[in-house]
mmCIF file of C-alpha atoms and ligand atoms in Angstrom:
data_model
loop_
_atom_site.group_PDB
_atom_site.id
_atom_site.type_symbol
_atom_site.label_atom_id
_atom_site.label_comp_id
_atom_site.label_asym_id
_atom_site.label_seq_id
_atom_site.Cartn_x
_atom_site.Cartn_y
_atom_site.Cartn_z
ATOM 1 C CA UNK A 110 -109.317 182.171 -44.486
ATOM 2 C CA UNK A 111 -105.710 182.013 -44.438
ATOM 3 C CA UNK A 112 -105.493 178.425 -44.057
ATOM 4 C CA UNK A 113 -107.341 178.280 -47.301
ATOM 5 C CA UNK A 114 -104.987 180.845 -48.457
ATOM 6 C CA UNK A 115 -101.984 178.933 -47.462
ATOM 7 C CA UNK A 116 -103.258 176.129 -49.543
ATOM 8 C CA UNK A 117 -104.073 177.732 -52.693
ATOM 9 C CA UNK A 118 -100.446 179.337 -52.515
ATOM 10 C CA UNK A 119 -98.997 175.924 -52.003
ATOM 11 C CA UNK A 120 -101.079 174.485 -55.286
ATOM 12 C CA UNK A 121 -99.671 177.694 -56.789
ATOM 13 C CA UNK A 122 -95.965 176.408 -56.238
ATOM 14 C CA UNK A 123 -96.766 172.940 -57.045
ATOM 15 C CA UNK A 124 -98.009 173.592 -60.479
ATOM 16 C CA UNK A 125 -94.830 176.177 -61.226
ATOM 17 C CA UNK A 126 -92.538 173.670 -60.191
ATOM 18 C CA UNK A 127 -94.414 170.738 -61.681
ATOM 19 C CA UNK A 128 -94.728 173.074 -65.057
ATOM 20 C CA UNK A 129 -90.990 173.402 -64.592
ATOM 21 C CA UNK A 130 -90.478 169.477 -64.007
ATOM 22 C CA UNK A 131 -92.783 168.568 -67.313
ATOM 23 C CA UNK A 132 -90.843 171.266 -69.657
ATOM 24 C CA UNK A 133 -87.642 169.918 -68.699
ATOM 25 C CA UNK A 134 -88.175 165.968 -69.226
ATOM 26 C CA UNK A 135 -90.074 167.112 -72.559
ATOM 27 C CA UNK A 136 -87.178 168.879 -73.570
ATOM 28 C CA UNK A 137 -84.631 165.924 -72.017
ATOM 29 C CA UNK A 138 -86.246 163.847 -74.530
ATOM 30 C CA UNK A 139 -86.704 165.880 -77.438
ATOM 31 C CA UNK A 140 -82.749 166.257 -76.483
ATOM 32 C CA UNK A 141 -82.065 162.576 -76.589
ATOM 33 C CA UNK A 142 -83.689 162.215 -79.897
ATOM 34 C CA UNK A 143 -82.173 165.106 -81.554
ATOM 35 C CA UNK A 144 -78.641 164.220 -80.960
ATOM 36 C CA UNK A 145 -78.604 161.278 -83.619
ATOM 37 C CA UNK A 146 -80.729 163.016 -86.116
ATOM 38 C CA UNK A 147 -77.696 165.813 -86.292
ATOM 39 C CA UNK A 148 -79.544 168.585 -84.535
ATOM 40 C CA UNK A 149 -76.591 169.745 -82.396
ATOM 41 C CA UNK A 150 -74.877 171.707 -85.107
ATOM 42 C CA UNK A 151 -71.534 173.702 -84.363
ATOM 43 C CA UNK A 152 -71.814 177.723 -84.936
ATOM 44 C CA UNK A 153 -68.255 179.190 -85.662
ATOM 45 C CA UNK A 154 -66.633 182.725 -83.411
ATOM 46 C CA UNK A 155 -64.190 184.011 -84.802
ATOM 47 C CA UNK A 156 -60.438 184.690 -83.149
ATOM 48 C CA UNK A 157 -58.783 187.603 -84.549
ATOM 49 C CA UNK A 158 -54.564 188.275 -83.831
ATOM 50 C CA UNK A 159 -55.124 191.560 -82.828
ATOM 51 C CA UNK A 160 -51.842 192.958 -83.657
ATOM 52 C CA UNK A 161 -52.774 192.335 -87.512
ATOM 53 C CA UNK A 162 -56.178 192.206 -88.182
ATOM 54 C CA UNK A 163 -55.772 188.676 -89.213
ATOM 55 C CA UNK A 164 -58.212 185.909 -88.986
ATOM 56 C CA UNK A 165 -56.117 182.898 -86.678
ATOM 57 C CA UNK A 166 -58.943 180.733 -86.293
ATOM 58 C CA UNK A 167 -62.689 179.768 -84.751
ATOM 59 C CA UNK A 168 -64.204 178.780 -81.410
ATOM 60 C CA UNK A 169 -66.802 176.253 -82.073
ATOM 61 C CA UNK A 170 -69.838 177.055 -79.909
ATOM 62 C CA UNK A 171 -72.462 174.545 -80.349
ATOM 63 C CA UNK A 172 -76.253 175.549 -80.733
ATOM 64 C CA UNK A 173 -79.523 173.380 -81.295
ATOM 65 C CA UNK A 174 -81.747 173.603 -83.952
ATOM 66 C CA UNK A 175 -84.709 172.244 -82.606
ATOM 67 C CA UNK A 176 -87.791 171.180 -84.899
ATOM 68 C CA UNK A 177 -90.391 172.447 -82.729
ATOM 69 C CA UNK A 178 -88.632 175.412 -80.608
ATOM 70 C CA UNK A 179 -86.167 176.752 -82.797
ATOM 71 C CA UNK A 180 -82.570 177.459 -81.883
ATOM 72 C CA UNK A 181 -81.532 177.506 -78.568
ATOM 73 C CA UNK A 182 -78.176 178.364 -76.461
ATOM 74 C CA UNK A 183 -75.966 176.250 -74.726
ATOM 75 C CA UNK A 184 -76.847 178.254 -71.348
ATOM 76 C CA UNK A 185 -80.058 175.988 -71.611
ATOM 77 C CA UNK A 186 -78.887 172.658 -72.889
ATOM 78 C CA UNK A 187 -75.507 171.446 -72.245
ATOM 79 C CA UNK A 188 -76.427 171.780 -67.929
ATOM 80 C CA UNK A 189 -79.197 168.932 -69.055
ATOM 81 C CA UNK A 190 -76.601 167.099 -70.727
ATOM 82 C CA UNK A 191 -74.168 167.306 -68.384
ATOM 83 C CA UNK A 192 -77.524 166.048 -65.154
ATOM 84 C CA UNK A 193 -78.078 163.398 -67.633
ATOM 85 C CA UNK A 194 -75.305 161.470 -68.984
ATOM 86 C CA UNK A 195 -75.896 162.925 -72.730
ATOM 87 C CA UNK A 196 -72.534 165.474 -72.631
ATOM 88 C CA UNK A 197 -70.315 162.723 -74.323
ATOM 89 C CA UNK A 198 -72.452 161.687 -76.939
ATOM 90 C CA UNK A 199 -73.626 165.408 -77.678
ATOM 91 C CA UNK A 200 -70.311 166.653 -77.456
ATOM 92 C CA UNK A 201 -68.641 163.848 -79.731
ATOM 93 C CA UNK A 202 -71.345 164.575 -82.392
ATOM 94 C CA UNK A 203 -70.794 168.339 -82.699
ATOM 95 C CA UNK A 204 -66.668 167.643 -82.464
ATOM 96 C CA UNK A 205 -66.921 165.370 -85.330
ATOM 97 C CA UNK A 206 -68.921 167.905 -87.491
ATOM 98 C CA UNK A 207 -66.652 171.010 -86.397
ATOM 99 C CA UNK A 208 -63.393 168.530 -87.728
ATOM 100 C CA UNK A 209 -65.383 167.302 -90.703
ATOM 101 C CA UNK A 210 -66.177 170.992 -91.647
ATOM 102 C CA UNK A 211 -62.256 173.061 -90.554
ATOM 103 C CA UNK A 212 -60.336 170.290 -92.416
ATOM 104 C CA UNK A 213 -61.516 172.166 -95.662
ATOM 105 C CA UNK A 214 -59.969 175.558 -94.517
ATOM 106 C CA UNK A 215 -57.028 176.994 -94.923
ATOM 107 C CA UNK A 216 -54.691 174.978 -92.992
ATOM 108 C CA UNK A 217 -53.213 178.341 -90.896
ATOM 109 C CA UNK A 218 -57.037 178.157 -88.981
ATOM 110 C CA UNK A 219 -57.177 176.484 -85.809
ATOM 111 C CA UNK A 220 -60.348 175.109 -83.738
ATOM 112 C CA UNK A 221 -60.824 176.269 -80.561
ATOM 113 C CA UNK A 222 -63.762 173.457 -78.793
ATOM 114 C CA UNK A 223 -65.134 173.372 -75.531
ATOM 115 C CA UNK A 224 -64.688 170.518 -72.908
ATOM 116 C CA UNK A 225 -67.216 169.825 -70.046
ATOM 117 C CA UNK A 226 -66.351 169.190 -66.709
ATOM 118 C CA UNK A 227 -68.088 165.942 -66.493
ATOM 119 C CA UNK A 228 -65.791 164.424 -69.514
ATOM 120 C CA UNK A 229 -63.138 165.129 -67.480
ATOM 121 C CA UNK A 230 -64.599 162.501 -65.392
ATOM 122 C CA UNK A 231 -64.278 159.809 -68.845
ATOM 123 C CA UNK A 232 -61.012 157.805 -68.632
ATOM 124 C CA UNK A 233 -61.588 157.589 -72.321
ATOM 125 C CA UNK A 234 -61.776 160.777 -73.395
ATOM 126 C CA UNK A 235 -58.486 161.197 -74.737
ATOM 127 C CA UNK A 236 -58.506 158.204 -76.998
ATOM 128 C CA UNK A 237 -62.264 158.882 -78.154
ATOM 129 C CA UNK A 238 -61.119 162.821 -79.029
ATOM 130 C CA UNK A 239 -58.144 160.996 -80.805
ATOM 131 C CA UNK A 240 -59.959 158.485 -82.592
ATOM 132 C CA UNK A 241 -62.186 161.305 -83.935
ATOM 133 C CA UNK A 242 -59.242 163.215 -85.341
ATOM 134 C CA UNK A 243 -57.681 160.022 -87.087
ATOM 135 C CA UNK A 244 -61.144 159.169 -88.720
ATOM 136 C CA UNK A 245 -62.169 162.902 -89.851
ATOM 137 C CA UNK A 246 -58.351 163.527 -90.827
ATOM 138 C CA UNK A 247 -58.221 166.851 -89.072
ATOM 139 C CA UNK A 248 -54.726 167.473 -87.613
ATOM 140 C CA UNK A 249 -54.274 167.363 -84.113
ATOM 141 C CA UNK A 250 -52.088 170.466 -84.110
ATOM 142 C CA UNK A 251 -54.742 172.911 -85.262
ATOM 143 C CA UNK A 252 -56.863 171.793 -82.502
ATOM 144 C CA UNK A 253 -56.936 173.766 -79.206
ATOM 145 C CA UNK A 254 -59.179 172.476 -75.959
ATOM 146 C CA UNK A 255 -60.878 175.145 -73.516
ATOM 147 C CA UNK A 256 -61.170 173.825 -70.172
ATOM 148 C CA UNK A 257 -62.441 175.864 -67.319
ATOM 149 C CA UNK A 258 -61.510 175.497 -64.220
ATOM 150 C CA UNK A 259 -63.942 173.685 -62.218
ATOM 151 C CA UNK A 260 -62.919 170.513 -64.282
ATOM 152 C CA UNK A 261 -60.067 170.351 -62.028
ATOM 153 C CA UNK A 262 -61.875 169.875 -58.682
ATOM 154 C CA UNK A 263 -63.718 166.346 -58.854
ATOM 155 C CA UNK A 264 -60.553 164.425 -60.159
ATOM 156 C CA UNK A 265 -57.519 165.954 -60.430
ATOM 157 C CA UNK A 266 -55.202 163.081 -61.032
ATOM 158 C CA UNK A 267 -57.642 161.906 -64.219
ATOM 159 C CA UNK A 268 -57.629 165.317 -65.525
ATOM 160 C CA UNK A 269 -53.675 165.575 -65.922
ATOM 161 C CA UNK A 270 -53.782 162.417 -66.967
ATOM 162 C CA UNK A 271 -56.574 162.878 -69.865
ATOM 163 C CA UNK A 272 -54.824 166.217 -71.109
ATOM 164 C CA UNK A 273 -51.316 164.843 -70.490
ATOM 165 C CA UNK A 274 -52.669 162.624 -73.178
ATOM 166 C CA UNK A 275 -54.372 165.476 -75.171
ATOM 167 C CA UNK A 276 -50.636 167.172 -75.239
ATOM 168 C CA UNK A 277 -49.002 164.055 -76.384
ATOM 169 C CA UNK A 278 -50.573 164.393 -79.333
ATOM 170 C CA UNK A 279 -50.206 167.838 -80.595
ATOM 171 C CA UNK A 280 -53.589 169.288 -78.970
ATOM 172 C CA UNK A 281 -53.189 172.781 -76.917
ATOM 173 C CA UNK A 282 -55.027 173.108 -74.008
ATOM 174 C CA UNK A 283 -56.537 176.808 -72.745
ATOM 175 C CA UNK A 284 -57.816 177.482 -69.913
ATOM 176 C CA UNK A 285 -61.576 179.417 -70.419
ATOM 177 C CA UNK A 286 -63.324 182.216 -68.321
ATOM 178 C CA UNK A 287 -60.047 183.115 -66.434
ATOM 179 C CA UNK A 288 -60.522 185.575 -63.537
ATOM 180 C CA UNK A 289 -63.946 183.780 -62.524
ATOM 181 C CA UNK A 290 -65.894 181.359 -60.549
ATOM 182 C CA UNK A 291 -62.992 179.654 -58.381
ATOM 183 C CA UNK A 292 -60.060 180.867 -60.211
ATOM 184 C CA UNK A 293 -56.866 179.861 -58.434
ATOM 185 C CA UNK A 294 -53.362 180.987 -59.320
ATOM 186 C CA UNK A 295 -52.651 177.211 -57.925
ATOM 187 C CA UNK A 296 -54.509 175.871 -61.216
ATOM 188 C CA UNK A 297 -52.223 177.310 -63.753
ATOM 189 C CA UNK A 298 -49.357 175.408 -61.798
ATOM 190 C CA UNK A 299 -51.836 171.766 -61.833
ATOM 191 C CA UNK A 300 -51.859 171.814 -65.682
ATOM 192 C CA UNK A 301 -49.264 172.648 -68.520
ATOM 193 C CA UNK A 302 -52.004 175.165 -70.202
ATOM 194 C CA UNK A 303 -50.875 176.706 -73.476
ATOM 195 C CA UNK A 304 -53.518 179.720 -73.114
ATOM 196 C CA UNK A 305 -55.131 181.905 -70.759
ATOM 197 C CA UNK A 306 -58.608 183.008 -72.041
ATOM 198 C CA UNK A 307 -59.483 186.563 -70.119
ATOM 199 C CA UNK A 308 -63.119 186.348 -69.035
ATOM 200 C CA UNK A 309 -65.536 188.562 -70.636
ATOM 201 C CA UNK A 310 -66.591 190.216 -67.678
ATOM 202 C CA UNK A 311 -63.416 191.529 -67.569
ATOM 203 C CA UNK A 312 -62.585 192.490 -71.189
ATOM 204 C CA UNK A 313 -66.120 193.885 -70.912
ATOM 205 C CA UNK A 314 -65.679 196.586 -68.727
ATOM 206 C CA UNK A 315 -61.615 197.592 -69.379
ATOM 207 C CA UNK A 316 -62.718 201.135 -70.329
ATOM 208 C CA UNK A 317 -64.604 201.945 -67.858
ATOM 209 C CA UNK A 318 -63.272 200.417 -64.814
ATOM 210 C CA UNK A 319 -59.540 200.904 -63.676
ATOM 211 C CA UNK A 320 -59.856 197.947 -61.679
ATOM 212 C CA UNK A 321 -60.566 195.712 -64.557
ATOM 213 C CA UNK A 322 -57.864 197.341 -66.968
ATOM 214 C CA UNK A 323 -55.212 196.601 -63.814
ATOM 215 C CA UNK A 324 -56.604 192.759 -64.110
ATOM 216 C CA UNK A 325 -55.926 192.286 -67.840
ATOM 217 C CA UNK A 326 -52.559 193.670 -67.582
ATOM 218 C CA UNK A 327 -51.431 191.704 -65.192
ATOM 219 C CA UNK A 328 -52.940 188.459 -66.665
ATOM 220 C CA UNK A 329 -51.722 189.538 -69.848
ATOM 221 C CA UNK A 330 -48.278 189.812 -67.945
ATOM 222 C CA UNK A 331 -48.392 186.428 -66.210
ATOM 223 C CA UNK A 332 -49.215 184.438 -69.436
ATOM 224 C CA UNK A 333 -45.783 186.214 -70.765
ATOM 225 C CA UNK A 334 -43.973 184.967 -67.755
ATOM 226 C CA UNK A 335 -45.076 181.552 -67.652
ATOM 227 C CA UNK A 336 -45.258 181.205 -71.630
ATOM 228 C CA UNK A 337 -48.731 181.022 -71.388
ATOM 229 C CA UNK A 338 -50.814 182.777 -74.539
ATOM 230 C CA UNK A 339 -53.753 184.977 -73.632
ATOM 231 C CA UNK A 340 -56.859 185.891 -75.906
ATOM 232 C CA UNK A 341 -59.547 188.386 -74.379
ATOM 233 C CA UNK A 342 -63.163 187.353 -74.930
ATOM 234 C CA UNK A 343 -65.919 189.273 -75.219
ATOM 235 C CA UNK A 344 -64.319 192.261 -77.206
ATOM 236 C CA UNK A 345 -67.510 194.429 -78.202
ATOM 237 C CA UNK A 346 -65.910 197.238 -80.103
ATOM 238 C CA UNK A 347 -63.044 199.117 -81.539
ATOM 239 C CA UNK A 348 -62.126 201.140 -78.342
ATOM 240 C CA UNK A 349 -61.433 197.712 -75.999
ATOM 241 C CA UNK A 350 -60.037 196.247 -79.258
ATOM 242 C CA UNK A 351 -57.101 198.629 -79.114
ATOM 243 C CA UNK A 352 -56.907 199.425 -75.530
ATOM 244 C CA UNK A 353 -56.066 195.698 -75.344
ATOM 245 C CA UNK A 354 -53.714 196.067 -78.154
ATOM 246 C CA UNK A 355 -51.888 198.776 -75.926
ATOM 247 C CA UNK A 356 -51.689 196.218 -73.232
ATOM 248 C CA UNK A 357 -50.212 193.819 -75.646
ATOM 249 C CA UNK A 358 -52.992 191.243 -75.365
ATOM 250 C CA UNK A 359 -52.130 188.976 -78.447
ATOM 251 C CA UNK A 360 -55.683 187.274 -79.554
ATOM 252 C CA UNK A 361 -59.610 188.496 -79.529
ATOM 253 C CA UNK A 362 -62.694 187.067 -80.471
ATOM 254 C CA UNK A 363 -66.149 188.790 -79.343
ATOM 255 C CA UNK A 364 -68.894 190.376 -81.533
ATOM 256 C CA UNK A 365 -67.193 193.319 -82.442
ATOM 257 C CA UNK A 366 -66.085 190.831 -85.678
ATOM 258 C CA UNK A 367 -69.483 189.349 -85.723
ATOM 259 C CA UNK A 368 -71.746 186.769 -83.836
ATOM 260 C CA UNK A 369 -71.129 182.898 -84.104
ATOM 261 C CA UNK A 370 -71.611 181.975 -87.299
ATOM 262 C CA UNK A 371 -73.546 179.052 -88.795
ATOM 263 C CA UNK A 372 -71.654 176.596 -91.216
ATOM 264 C CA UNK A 373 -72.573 178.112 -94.185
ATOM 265 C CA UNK A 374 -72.408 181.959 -92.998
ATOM 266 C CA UNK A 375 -68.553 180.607 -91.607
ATOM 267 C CA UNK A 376 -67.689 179.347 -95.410
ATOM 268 C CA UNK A 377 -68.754 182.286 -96.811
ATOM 269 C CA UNK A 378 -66.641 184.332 -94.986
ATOM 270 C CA UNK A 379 -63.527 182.262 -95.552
ATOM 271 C CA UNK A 380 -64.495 182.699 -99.391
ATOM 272 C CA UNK A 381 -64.515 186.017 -99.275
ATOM 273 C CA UNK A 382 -60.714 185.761 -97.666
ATOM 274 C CA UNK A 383 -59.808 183.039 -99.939
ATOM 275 C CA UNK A 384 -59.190 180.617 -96.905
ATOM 276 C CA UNK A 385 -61.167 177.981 -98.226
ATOM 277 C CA UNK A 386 -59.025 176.238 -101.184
ATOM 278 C CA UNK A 387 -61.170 176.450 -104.276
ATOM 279 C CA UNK A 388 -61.384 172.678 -104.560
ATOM 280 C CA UNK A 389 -60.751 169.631 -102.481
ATOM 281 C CA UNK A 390 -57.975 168.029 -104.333
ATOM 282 C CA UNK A 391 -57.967 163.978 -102.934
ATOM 283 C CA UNK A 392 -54.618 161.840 -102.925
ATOM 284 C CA UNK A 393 -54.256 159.462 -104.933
ATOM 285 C CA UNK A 394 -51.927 156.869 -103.906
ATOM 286 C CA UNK A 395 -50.237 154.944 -107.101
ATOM 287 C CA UNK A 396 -49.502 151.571 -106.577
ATOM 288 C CA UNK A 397 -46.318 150.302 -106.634
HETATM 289 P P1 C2E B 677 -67.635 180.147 -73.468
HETATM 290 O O1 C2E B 677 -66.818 179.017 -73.995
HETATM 291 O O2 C2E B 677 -66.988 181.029 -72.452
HETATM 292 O O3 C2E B 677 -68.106 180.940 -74.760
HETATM 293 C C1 C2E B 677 -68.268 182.329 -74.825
HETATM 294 C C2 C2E B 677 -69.712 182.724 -74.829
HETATM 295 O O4 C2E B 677 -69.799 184.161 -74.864
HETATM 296 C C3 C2E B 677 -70.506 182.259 -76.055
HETATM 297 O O5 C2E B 677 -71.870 182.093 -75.645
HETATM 298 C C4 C2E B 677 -70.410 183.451 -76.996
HETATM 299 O O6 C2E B 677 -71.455 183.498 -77.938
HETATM 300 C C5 C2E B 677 -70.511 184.596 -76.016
HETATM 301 N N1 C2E B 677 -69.853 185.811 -76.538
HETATM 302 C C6 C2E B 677 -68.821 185.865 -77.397
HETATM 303 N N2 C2E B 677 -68.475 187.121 -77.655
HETATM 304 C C7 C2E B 677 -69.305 187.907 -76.933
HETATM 305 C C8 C2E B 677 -69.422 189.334 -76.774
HETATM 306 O O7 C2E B 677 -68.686 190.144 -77.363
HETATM 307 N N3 C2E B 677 -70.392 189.786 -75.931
HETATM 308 C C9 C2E B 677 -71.219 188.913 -75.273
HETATM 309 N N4 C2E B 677 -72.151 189.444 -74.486
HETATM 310 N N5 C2E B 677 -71.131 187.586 -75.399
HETATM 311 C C10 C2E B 677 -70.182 187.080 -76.214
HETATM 312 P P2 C2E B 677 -72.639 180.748 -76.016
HETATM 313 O O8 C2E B 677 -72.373 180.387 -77.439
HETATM 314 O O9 C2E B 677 -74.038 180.942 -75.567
HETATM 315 O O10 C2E B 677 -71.932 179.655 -75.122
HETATM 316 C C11 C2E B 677 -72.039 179.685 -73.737
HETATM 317 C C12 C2E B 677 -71.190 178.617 -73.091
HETATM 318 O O11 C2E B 677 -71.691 177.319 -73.448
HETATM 319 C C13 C2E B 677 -69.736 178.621 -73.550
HETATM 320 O O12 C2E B 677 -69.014 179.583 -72.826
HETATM 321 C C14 C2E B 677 -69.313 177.202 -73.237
HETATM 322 O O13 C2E B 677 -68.907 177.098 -71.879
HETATM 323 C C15 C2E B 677 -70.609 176.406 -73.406
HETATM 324 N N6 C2E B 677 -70.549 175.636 -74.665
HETATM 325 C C16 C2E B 677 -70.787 176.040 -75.929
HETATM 326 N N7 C2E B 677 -70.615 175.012 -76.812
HETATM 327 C C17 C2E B 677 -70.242 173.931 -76.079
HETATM 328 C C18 C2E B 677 -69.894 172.562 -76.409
HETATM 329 O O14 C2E B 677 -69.871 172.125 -77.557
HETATM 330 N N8 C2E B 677 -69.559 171.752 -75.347
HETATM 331 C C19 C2E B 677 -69.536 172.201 -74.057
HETATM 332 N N9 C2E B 677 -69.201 171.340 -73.092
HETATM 333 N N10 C2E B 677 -69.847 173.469 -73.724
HETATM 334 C C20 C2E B 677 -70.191 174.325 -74.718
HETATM 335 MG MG1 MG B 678 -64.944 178.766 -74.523
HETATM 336 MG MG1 MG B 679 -65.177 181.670 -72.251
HETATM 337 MG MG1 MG B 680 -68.280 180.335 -70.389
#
């Protein structure tokens, strides 16, 4: 009957959504205890100056290597850490390993982390970002912090006031996946950034689509104008690489020069472009 049938389509729902429910606590917890055993690991993308060829620097994208599923994307995890309260802790682990590893490269590479929305919301943050810097002895000037722009809707005020700090001491700020989501010219006026990152979706699509090619010029043009530096993400091959050259787009990063790299992948690379100094010399301080 179809009351019957109503019923057995309702069960049907319930156990999808209670399947659903049971997956994500399981993998809430396996979160929580994976954070202090170092599974959050940073993966390294690399940012090319587009002009030469040369390597400027990485974005640290974070991935986790699970025991029991493997690696998985940020897509999936940092939303769960962000719900449940774990997006400082996570994201203070993986920052501390990203300064502990760049502060053996070649001091011309910068690191290029992302912030989320909800640590925005930490009064703290500035000093606890500091603190990490000071203890790992990565300078502050080589770091840059990508923002996006729905961190400056809950609190405004706190915001300025977190990456006023940031500024203070040396760290660049960028402003990520420009040209999406609840982009506002407005926004670039709320906050000194130092960088406009050009959404992918964008970059993507330049060849193909006039419309697209008109919207990375004229970002391009308005980072000139307000002294703002742009880099396009999501470059994919040679043809976008130098139709954004043409435009005069300075920076690129995208997996036309590879995917994000794991720690050891990342080193070798540097090795092969003698960026990482054959050995770690320590100071010695003589007493006087
Ligand atoms: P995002 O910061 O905009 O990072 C760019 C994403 O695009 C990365 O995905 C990267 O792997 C991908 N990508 C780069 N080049 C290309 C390309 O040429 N083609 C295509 N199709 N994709 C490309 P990923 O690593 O999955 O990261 C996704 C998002 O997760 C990031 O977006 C960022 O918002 C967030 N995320 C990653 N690590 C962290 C972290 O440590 N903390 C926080 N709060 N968020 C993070
Ligand atoms: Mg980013
Ligand atoms: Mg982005
Ligand atoms: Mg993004």
């Amino acid at each position: 009957s179809a009351k019957k049938q109503g019923r057995n389509r309702h069960c049907w729902f319930d156990e999808i959504m209670e399947k659903e429910l049971q997956t994500r606590n399981s993998l809430e917890t396996e979160m929580r205890a994976g954070i202090p055993k170092g599974e959050f690991v940073p993966y390294y993308e690399q940012q090319i100056d587009l002009a030469t060829g040369k390597l400027t620097g990485f974005e640290m994208l974070c991935r986790w290597e699970s025991r029991t599923q493997g690696l998985i994307s940020p897509e999936i995890f940092i939303p769960i850490a962000e719900e449940t309260g774990m997006i400082g802790d996570l994201s203070l682990s993986v920052l501390r390993q990203s300064f502990e590893n760049a502060r053996h490269w070649d001091p011309s590479l910068t690191i290029s982390v992302n912030i989320s929305p909800i640590q925005l919301l930490d009064p703290w943050l500035a000093q606890k970002i500091v603190k990490l810097l000071v203890e790992t002895g990565f300078p502050p000037n080589r770091l840059e912090i990508e923002i996006t722009e729905s961190s400056l809707f809950e609190n405004l005020s706190l915001a300025q006031s977190i990456i006023g700090s940031l500024k203070n001491q040396g760290i660049k700020i960028a402003l990520d996946d420009f040209g999406t989501g609840y982009s506002s010219l407005a926004h670039l006026r709320a906050l000194p950034f130092d960088r406009i990152k050009i959404d992918r979706s964008f970059v993507t699509s330049i060849l193909l689509n006039p419309e697209s090619k008109a919207i990375v010029k004229a970002i391009t043009g308005l980072g000139e104008s307000l002294g703002m530096a742009i880099t396009a993400e999501g470059i994919e091959d040679k043809e976008t690489e130098s139709e954004l050259r043409t435009i005069g787009c300075a920076k690129g990063q995208g997996w036309y020069y590879g995917r994000p790299l794991s720690i050891e992948q990342t080193r070798a690379v540097l090795a092969e472009r003698n960026l990482l100094p054959a050995k770690q010399v320590d100071v010695i301080t003589v007493p006087q």
